[in-house]
XYZ file of C-alpha atoms in Angstrom:
547
model
C -20.764 -24.031 -11.210
C -18.801 -21.600 -11.684
C -17.394 -21.135 -8.094
C -16.202 -24.586 -8.454
C -14.634 -24.199 -11.936
C -11.824 -21.151 -9.618
C -11.902 -22.825 -7.077
C -9.620 -25.338 -9.362
C -7.699 -23.555 -11.010
C -6.746 -22.138 -7.597
C -6.133 -25.189 -6.540
C -4.022 -26.714 -9.402
C -1.877 -23.717 -9.089
C -1.609 -23.618 -5.317
C -0.326 -27.322 -6.491
C 1.627 -26.033 -9.003
C 3.491 -23.394 -5.883
C 4.088 -26.185 -3.328
C 5.637 -28.543 -6.657
C 7.965 -25.577 -7.801
C 9.167 -24.660 -4.435
C 9.606 -28.464 -2.730
C 12.994 -29.047 -4.218
C 14.152 -26.313 -2.584
C 13.665 -27.733 0.819
C 10.677 -28.476 3.681
C 8.408 -25.205 3.638
C 10.431 -23.189 6.563
C 5.804 -22.388 7.995
C 6.394 -26.125 8.870
C 9.176 -25.537 11.136
C 8.117 -22.521 13.071
C 6.868 -23.235 16.809
C 7.575 -20.809 19.607
C 6.341 -22.671 22.055
C 9.770 -22.357 23.476
C 8.593 -19.226 24.848
C 6.437 -20.572 26.860
C 2.626 -19.294 26.874
C 1.479 -16.243 24.869
C 1.154 -12.666 26.962
C -2.237 -11.748 28.859
C -2.929 -9.377 30.503
C -0.833 -5.936 30.165
C 2.113 -8.318 28.548
C -0.328 -8.807 25.579
C -1.419 -4.710 25.648
C 1.962 -3.857 23.717
C 4.060 -5.035 21.381
C 7.804 -5.861 22.428
C 10.502 -8.666 21.887
C 10.272 -11.677 23.150
C 13.606 -13.407 22.579
C 16.522 -12.197 19.657
C 18.686 -14.506 18.465
C 22.220 -13.369 16.471
C 22.341 -16.023 13.312
C 25.678 -14.199 12.289
C 27.910 -10.813 11.509
C 24.402 -9.029 9.914
C 21.700 -10.860 10.684
C 19.954 -10.595 13.819
C 15.997 -12.863 14.364
C 13.074 -11.312 16.284
C 10.801 -12.784 17.882
C 7.732 -10.365 19.047
C 5.156 -10.393 20.949
C 1.903 -8.039 18.615
C -1.140 -6.920 19.580
C -2.612 -6.657 16.064
C -2.455 -10.610 16.152
C -2.926 -12.078 19.458
C 0.713 -14.124 18.983
C 4.464 -13.877 19.341
C 5.941 -14.281 15.427
C 9.343 -13.976 13.465
C 11.074 -10.629 12.240
C 14.542 -11.354 10.711
C 16.581 -8.398 10.292
C 19.494 -7.999 8.219
C 21.999 -4.901 8.872
C 23.843 -2.625 6.189
C 26.771 -4.020 4.376
C 27.526 -0.094 4.774
C 27.580 0.935 8.231
C 25.399 3.833 7.872
C 24.828 6.290 11.586
C 21.177 6.443 10.238
C 20.028 3.651 8.059
C 17.875 3.044 4.903
C 14.936 0.293 4.981
C 14.154 -2.221 2.906
C 10.722 -4.120 4.252
C 11.399 -7.004 2.678
C 7.839 -9.900 1.929
C 7.734 -13.238 1.408
C 4.916 -15.039 -0.283
C 2.317 -17.380 0.306
C 4.012 -21.163 1.649
C 6.908 -19.029 3.259
C 8.275 -17.146 6.109
C 9.988 -14.762 7.778
C 13.167 -17.348 7.435
C 12.845 -17.958 3.499
C 14.658 -14.810 2.200
C 17.637 -15.742 3.910
C 16.924 -19.433 3.626
C 16.297 -19.802 0.255
C 16.958 -15.948 -1.400
C 20.019 -15.276 -1.594
C 19.527 -11.868 0.508
C 22.479 -11.663 3.045
C 24.537 -12.447 -0.008
C 22.889 -9.750 -2.262
C 23.095 -6.964 0.692
C 26.425 -6.946 1.631
C 27.809 -4.122 -0.468
C 23.990 -2.454 0.576
C 23.231 0.814 3.336
C 19.737 -0.500 3.060
C 18.874 -2.513 6.500
C 16.554 -5.057 6.421
C 13.479 -6.273 7.846
C 11.811 -9.424 7.088
C 8.417 -9.850 8.654
C 6.981 -13.198 8.913
C 3.035 -12.811 6.569
C 1.308 -15.873 8.179
C -0.301 -17.443 5.070
C 0.554 -14.119 3.106
C -3.159 -12.743 3.007
C -0.775 -8.730 4.043
C -5.358 -8.343 4.976
C -7.015 -8.462 7.746
C -8.434 -12.162 8.459
C -11.011 -12.978 10.265
C -9.714 -16.749 11.907
C -13.086 -18.017 14.430
C -13.234 -15.803 16.627
C -10.055 -13.372 16.154
C -8.865 -11.101 13.261
C -5.464 -11.247 12.588
C -4.434 -7.927 11.581
C -1.124 -8.335 9.482
C -1.206 -4.890 7.985
C -1.010 -3.145 11.196
C 1.529 -5.259 12.672
C 3.702 -4.762 9.715
C 2.909 -0.592 9.040
C 2.364 0.182 12.444
C 3.787 -2.264 15.138
C 6.904 -2.909 12.737
C 8.175 0.633 11.877
C 7.712 1.004 16.140
C 9.837 -2.389 16.224
C 12.821 -0.704 14.233
C 12.450 3.099 15.683
C 12.733 1.342 19.140
C 15.707 -1.039 17.806
C 18.378 0.693 15.053
C 19.523 3.513 14.272
C 16.806 3.768 11.204
C 15.276 7.572 8.764
C 11.973 7.439 7.915
C 11.891 10.186 5.819
C 9.893 8.313 2.635
C 12.995 8.186 0.525
C 14.353 6.074 2.434
C 11.627 3.852 3.309
C 11.197 0.725 0.682
C 9.457 -2.032 0.427
C 9.240 -4.287 -1.409
C 8.349 -8.927 -1.682
C 8.237 -11.954 -4.107
C 4.326 -12.629 -5.124
C 2.151 -12.722 -2.200
C 4.438 -10.560 -0.860
C 5.170 -7.945 -3.941
C 0.848 -7.842 -3.203
C 0.858 -6.995 -0.039
C 4.430 -4.528 -0.792
C 1.871 -2.329 -3.317
C -1.141 -2.321 -1.047
C 0.401 -0.582 1.123
C 2.735 1.808 -0.739
C -1.190 2.189 -2.519
C -1.971 2.975 1.124
C 0.904 5.154 2.415
C 1.881 7.153 -0.728
C 3.181 8.740 1.761
C 5.443 7.746 3.492
C 7.167 5.160 0.870
C 9.301 5.724 -2.016
C 10.169 2.191 -3.583
C 7.788 -0.974 -4.279
C 8.963 -3.678 -5.597
C 6.926 -6.891 -7.123
C 8.083 -10.547 -8.158
C 5.732 -12.271 -9.351
C 2.958 -10.570 -8.362
C -0.891 -11.294 -8.268
C -1.908 -6.991 -8.442
C -5.565 -7.282 -9.714
C -7.180 -9.748 -6.413
C -11.068 -9.477 -8.859
C -8.136 -11.669 -11.358
C -7.297 -13.321 -8.171
C -10.434 -15.017 -6.470
C -9.817 -18.885 -6.073
C -5.950 -17.665 -5.642
C -6.580 -15.847 -2.013
C -9.406 -17.554 -1.142
C -7.502 -20.366 -0.764
C -4.602 -18.448 1.114
C -7.771 -17.141 3.214
C -8.104 -20.941 4.046
C -4.956 -21.498 4.674
C -4.658 -19.876 6.999
C -6.961 -20.090 8.561
C -10.566 -18.190 7.437
C -13.876 -19.318 6.195
C -14.198 -19.732 2.392
C -15.476 -15.932 1.023
C -14.778 -14.212 3.702
C -10.649 -12.066 3.686
C -12.663 -9.297 1.064
C -16.125 -10.984 1.057
C -18.460 -11.938 -1.960
C -16.616 -9.757 -5.193
C -19.806 -9.162 -6.397
C -22.118 -7.811 -3.024
C -18.907 -6.459 -1.426
C -16.549 -5.097 -4.359
C -15.843 -2.641 -3.080
C -13.745 -4.249 -0.219
C -12.196 -6.151 -3.177
C -11.042 -2.572 -5.101
C -10.053 -1.065 -1.967
C -7.356 -4.340 -1.165
C -6.370 -4.320 -4.070
C -3.390 -2.134 -5.769
C -4.559 -2.246 -9.782
C -8.323 -0.390 -7.969
C -5.995 1.575 -5.601
C -2.978 2.775 -8.316
C -4.042 6.412 -8.948
C -2.547 6.711 -5.576
C 0.882 5.649 -7.107
C 1.597 8.241 -9.295
C 5.086 9.831 -7.623
C 6.676 6.733 -6.264
C 8.686 4.577 -7.915
C 7.808 1.317 -9.145
C 9.252 -1.815 -10.214
C 7.461 -4.762 -12.012
C 8.828 -8.162 -13.154
C 7.429 -11.366 -14.108
C 8.464 -14.531 -15.991
C 6.635 -16.081 -18.491
C 6.252 -19.622 -16.523
C 8.645 -21.528 -19.447
C 12.552 -22.874 -19.563
C 14.041 -22.756 -22.728
C 14.681 -26.737 -22.664
C 11.199 -27.174 -20.962
C 8.026 -27.522 -22.424
C 6.102 -26.823 -19.780
C 4.608 -24.596 -18.031
C 3.608 -23.448 -15.155
C 0.620 -21.740 -14.668
C 0.839 -19.563 -11.568
C 4.214 -17.994 -13.148
C 1.773 -17.206 -16.848
C -0.907 -16.016 -14.763
C 1.085 -13.788 -12.720
C 2.786 -12.312 -15.477
C -0.955 -11.349 -17.626
C -1.357 -9.635 -14.002
C 1.744 -7.660 -14.593
C 1.060 -6.547 -18.056
C -2.575 -5.393 -17.257
C -1.175 -3.959 -13.935
C 0.999 -1.690 -16.380
C -0.904 -0.603 -18.960
C -3.065 0.794 -16.642
C -0.230 2.523 -14.819
C 0.741 4.146 -17.976
C -3.359 5.148 -18.439
C -2.414 7.035 -15.754
C 0.193 8.581 -16.976
C 3.008 7.415 -13.767
C 6.471 6.400 -14.813
C 7.236 1.892 -13.585
C 9.574 -0.190 -14.374
C 8.045 -3.430 -15.961
C 10.268 -6.412 -17.137
C 8.860 -9.402 -18.314
C 11.283 -11.745 -18.515
C 11.660 -14.093 -21.374
C 11.957 -17.728 -19.202
C 11.263 -18.047 -15.374
C 9.289 -20.072 -13.057
C 7.900 -19.817 -10.286
C 10.613 -20.338 -8.309
C 13.405 -18.834 -5.610
C 15.696 -19.157 -9.348
C 14.148 -16.075 -10.581
C 13.369 -14.218 -6.876
C 16.689 -13.923 -5.658
C 17.236 -12.932 -9.422
C 14.822 -10.359 -9.195
C 16.027 -8.778 -5.875
C 19.499 -8.575 -7.396
C 18.342 -7.131 -10.233
C 15.866 -4.112 -7.773
C 19.394 -3.526 -6.056
C 21.268 -2.989 -8.831
C 18.545 -0.139 -9.956
C 18.288 1.248 -6.692
C 22.522 0.948 -6.796
C 22.898 3.523 -9.837
C 19.669 5.704 -8.283
C 21.659 6.513 -5.436
C 24.656 7.561 -6.865
C 22.459 9.647 -9.702
C 21.407 11.335 -6.569
C 24.450 11.987 -5.369
C 25.876 13.258 -7.762
C 22.696 15.690 -8.652
C 23.172 17.959 -6.990
C 20.907 20.342 -8.581
C 18.317 18.453 -7.267
C 19.337 18.835 -3.968
C 18.725 22.634 -4.934
C 15.048 22.489 -6.427
C 14.321 20.259 -3.123
C 15.404 22.723 -0.986
C 13.673 25.576 -2.815
C 10.456 23.989 -1.363
C 9.538 22.893 -4.671
C 8.810 19.318 -6.151
C 11.103 17.419 -7.861
C 9.060 15.301 -10.402
C 5.408 17.761 -10.548
C 7.426 22.050 -10.305
C 4.656 22.632 -7.964
C 4.849 22.718 -4.065
C 5.462 19.806 -1.964
C 2.232 18.697 -0.001
C 3.842 18.918 3.156
C 3.963 23.259 2.546
C -0.266 22.776 1.232
C 0.437 20.951 -2.499
C -2.390 19.543 -3.848
C -2.597 16.423 -4.097
C -5.643 13.497 -3.678
C -6.487 10.557 -2.411
C -8.070 6.797 -3.473
C -9.403 4.358 -0.423
C -11.380 1.881 1.404
C -11.189 2.927 5.271
C -13.553 5.217 7.163
C -10.326 6.679 9.220
C -7.433 7.185 7.069
C -4.158 10.103 6.950
C -2.823 11.372 4.790
C -0.023 13.789 4.193
C -0.705 15.031 7.270
C -4.445 15.301 6.825
C -6.662 13.066 8.821
C -10.401 12.048 7.559
C -12.938 9.735 9.716
C -16.273 8.824 7.818
C -19.541 7.703 9.524
C -21.032 5.469 6.839
C -23.435 2.205 7.289
C -21.675 0.340 4.408
C -18.171 0.403 2.985
C -17.342 2.828 0.053
C -14.851 3.933 -2.096
C -13.694 7.075 -1.322
C -12.734 10.052 -3.160
C -10.239 12.807 -1.670
C -9.280 14.670 -4.286
C -8.251 18.662 -5.100
C -6.698 18.773 -1.573
C -4.901 21.340 -0.930
C -5.489 24.543 2.043
C -7.536 26.187 0.064
C -9.914 23.226 0.715
C -10.780 19.991 -0.850
C -13.740 17.006 -2.277
C -15.226 14.093 -1.350
C -17.385 11.240 -2.479
C -19.551 9.620 -0.172
C -22.761 8.746 2.015
C -22.801 10.399 5.137
C -20.680 12.269 7.380
C -16.985 13.169 7.606
C -15.275 14.609 10.676
C -11.328 16.284 9.433
C -8.742 17.356 10.948
C -5.984 19.551 8.537
C -2.424 20.063 8.884
C -0.585 22.619 10.432
C -1.001 25.003 7.642
C -2.339 27.468 8.411
C -2.191 30.551 10.760
C -2.729 30.310 14.453
C -5.032 32.218 16.266
C -5.942 33.301 12.847
C -10.440 32.922 11.408
C -11.032 30.608 8.460
C -14.419 30.737 6.830
C -15.318 27.515 5.927
C -18.102 26.279 3.955
C -19.605 22.794 2.848
C -20.996 22.138 -0.073
C -22.992 19.502 -0.770
C -26.447 17.889 -1.893
C -28.031 17.488 1.741
C -27.795 21.944 1.176
C -24.214 23.950 2.061
C -23.093 24.707 5.441
C -21.345 28.513 6.232
C -19.293 28.428 9.377
C -16.199 30.624 10.716
C -12.805 28.842 12.673
C -9.731 29.612 14.185
C -6.925 28.078 13.915
C -5.195 26.682 17.159
C -2.404 27.104 17.977
C -0.899 24.415 16.244
C -2.328 25.689 12.897
C -4.972 23.357 12.343
C -8.333 23.706 11.936
C -11.354 20.878 12.111
C -14.318 20.957 11.910
C -17.364 18.909 10.409
C -20.144 18.203 7.540
C -22.750 16.296 6.023
C -21.748 14.213 2.346
C -24.796 12.242 0.191
C -27.141 10.281 2.244
C -27.691 6.865 1.520
C -31.386 5.558 0.417
C -33.147 2.465 1.078
C -29.435 2.251 3.705
C -30.284 -0.354 6.833
C -28.977 0.642 9.865
C -27.586 -2.203 9.979
C -25.963 -3.983 6.741
C -26.402 -8.150 6.702
C -26.775 -10.900 3.344
C -31.008 -9.452 4.268
C -30.760 -6.627 3.075
C -28.342 -7.017 0.267
C -30.796 -6.137 -2.138
C -31.307 -2.447 -1.374
C -30.483 0.349 -3.390
C -27.225 2.077 -2.032
C -27.672 5.624 -4.106
C -25.651 9.066 -4.174
C -22.162 7.634 -3.866
C -21.353 8.718 -6.831
C -22.161 12.197 -5.296
C -19.826 15.280 -4.516
C -19.240 17.225 -1.108
C -16.740 20.602 -2.109
C -15.163 22.318 1.420
C -13.736 25.753 0.748
C -11.150 27.193 3.253
C -10.769 30.735 2.825
C -9.137 33.946 5.629
C -11.882 36.040 6.800
C -11.932 39.217 4.940
C -11.313 41.296 7.989
C -8.271 39.566 8.336
C -7.314 39.132 4.933
C -3.958 41.475 5.175
C -2.787 39.708 7.771
C 0.408 37.833 7.163
C -0.499 34.135 5.975
C 1.771 30.916 6.514
C -1.150 29.312 3.808
C 0.623 28.492 0.292
C -2.696 29.375 -1.434
C -5.173 30.524 1.942
C -6.596 33.637 -0.639
C -6.977 31.655 -4.258
C -10.573 31.295 -5.973
C -12.846 28.620 -4.625
C -12.178 24.996 -6.028
C -15.035 23.320 -7.399
C -15.237 19.420 -7.394
C -12.750 18.074 -9.582
C -14.265 16.958 -13.164
C -12.340 13.545 -12.533
C -11.501 11.197 -9.270
C -8.141 11.082 -11.771
C -6.620 14.315 -12.160
C -3.120 13.855 -11.397
C -3.581 10.833 -14.567
C -3.936 14.311 -16.952
C -1.504 15.697 -16.757
C 0.362 16.659 -19.419
C 2.695 14.743 -20.727
C 5.396 16.886 -20.752
C 4.616 16.879 -16.841
C 5.141 12.788 -17.210
C 8.128 13.296 -19.049
C 9.994 15.363 -15.909
C 9.393 12.884 -13.030
C 12.200 10.092 -12.828
C 13.252 7.884 -14.559
C 13.973 4.425 -12.504
C 13.392 1.940 -16.041
C 15.734 0.614 -18.027
C 16.477 -0.742 -21.681
C 14.608 -3.729 -21.057
C 11.408 -2.311 -19.448
C 8.189 -2.153 -21.276
C 5.099 0.144 -22.119
C 2.505 -1.412 -21.876
C -0.358 1.688 -23.303
C -1.321 -0.239 -26.147
C -3.707 -1.850 -24.215
C -7.265 -0.431 -23.039
C -8.788 -1.271 -20.310
C -12.395 -0.905 -19.520
C -13.989 2.715 -18.368
C -17.129 2.729 -15.807
C -18.830 4.951 -14.433
C -18.139 5.468 -10.365
C -18.462 7.804 -7.999
C -19.427 10.182 -10.803
C -16.970 9.939 -12.631
C -15.086 8.098 -15.671
C -12.865 6.443 -14.010
C -10.273 3.686 -16.282
C -10.655 0.501 -13.833
C -10.216 -2.349 -15.772
C -12.534 -4.555 -14.435
C -15.354 -6.605 -15.689
C -18.812 -6.688 -14.977
C -20.501 -8.019 -11.977
C -22.375 -11.471 -13.296
């Protein structure tokens, strides 16, 4: 009964979205057709992405059809060249919403006109139905995140002259596209500097019917996108900007949503009202973590292109003001040249500065660290207090870590792994690139089946809240040798007291972060999210208890 009600509400929201857009023209996806290119590539040609066709639509607008191995088919991508020519251009990754495609921002959203005086190269890739996730469709898997975050950057690198420094990589999108922008930013906070979401659902667990319907529009079965929201809760959190909000520290964040009504009308746009409420909750979540952001709850506005065209223009004006300010702020350049992070007053992560990262992936790369976790079922992992002195990991299974080149090549270091299964100490020499590679055991999961499935969902998983600590220090007999590390002789670290480590920074430190807000900025910190015990710590999740 409860699920039927949720589906009815979700279906009504999708119908509202369809009606709101119908007056602007036909859905572009109905006209999308690549049959003129012939059969899809096979064999060797299907192993690598490649451009199958390209067109010049205007002085600045280019259209490409790219074969994607991650998707197993050819999809479209539009690119807007910079309005202000650049030798090396910054990039805006601009994503469409559900029911639209790669043509929508230029056909309906005036993206070409709004960026005429902009230095950015704007790439607008297709995203199918708009899940911005891995979707199982019959015997195929549509891996949209790999297409957007790996294949599209490769395409840009080989086709255009672009700057891949994090400060020149920006993400933005409308509706589900804004969800994708925020999720990719939370997954890869070391690769982007901006994330903007216009009228977007940022907490999938609060919009389960909408996400399920969008996945089914791509051809997936019901409740297969992230699984069951109760038994597969970790998968939902791992794909939730709300659940991974801690990773967004240091990024410039922009959120906006309309009220769902117009002054001259009494009708309500239920979908826009829903995303407006989600924006309020997401803003409150960011405030509770001490993350600066810009949240604009508009007093009017529907879930349509009129609103999104306005929001894109407002965001681009903010980017222009910030770039003008940054170009005239020579003091910040001097501070960066001294190897100090402007926003925190501490060593940059690239130089060994400390950071923490929350993820649901078993294999991930972050700030040059590569972590592989062998586990039997999905779990949220905290890679915490990471620096040259060591780190901590939560969860069960075993791990393999390769560090960045932060250590002196050929020098011996003592590796100490301490966790629920005991302690293990051993020395190791850094390779010629200054990297260390080592393995260790996390907690053991009691009664955790070798092959998880529906028959074993009732098995309890014990150990995911346990913390394993790794310490890295130079060996005593070589302590006098010069070292490249920042904290190689520091005292051993202990496990973090909170996975929200950075959120506990003082208000003074937070106030020193870059302020990109305008006078309309709203702090929604008055809301109090729910606190749940997770991974052995008190982490503010705001998710309601499972039914």
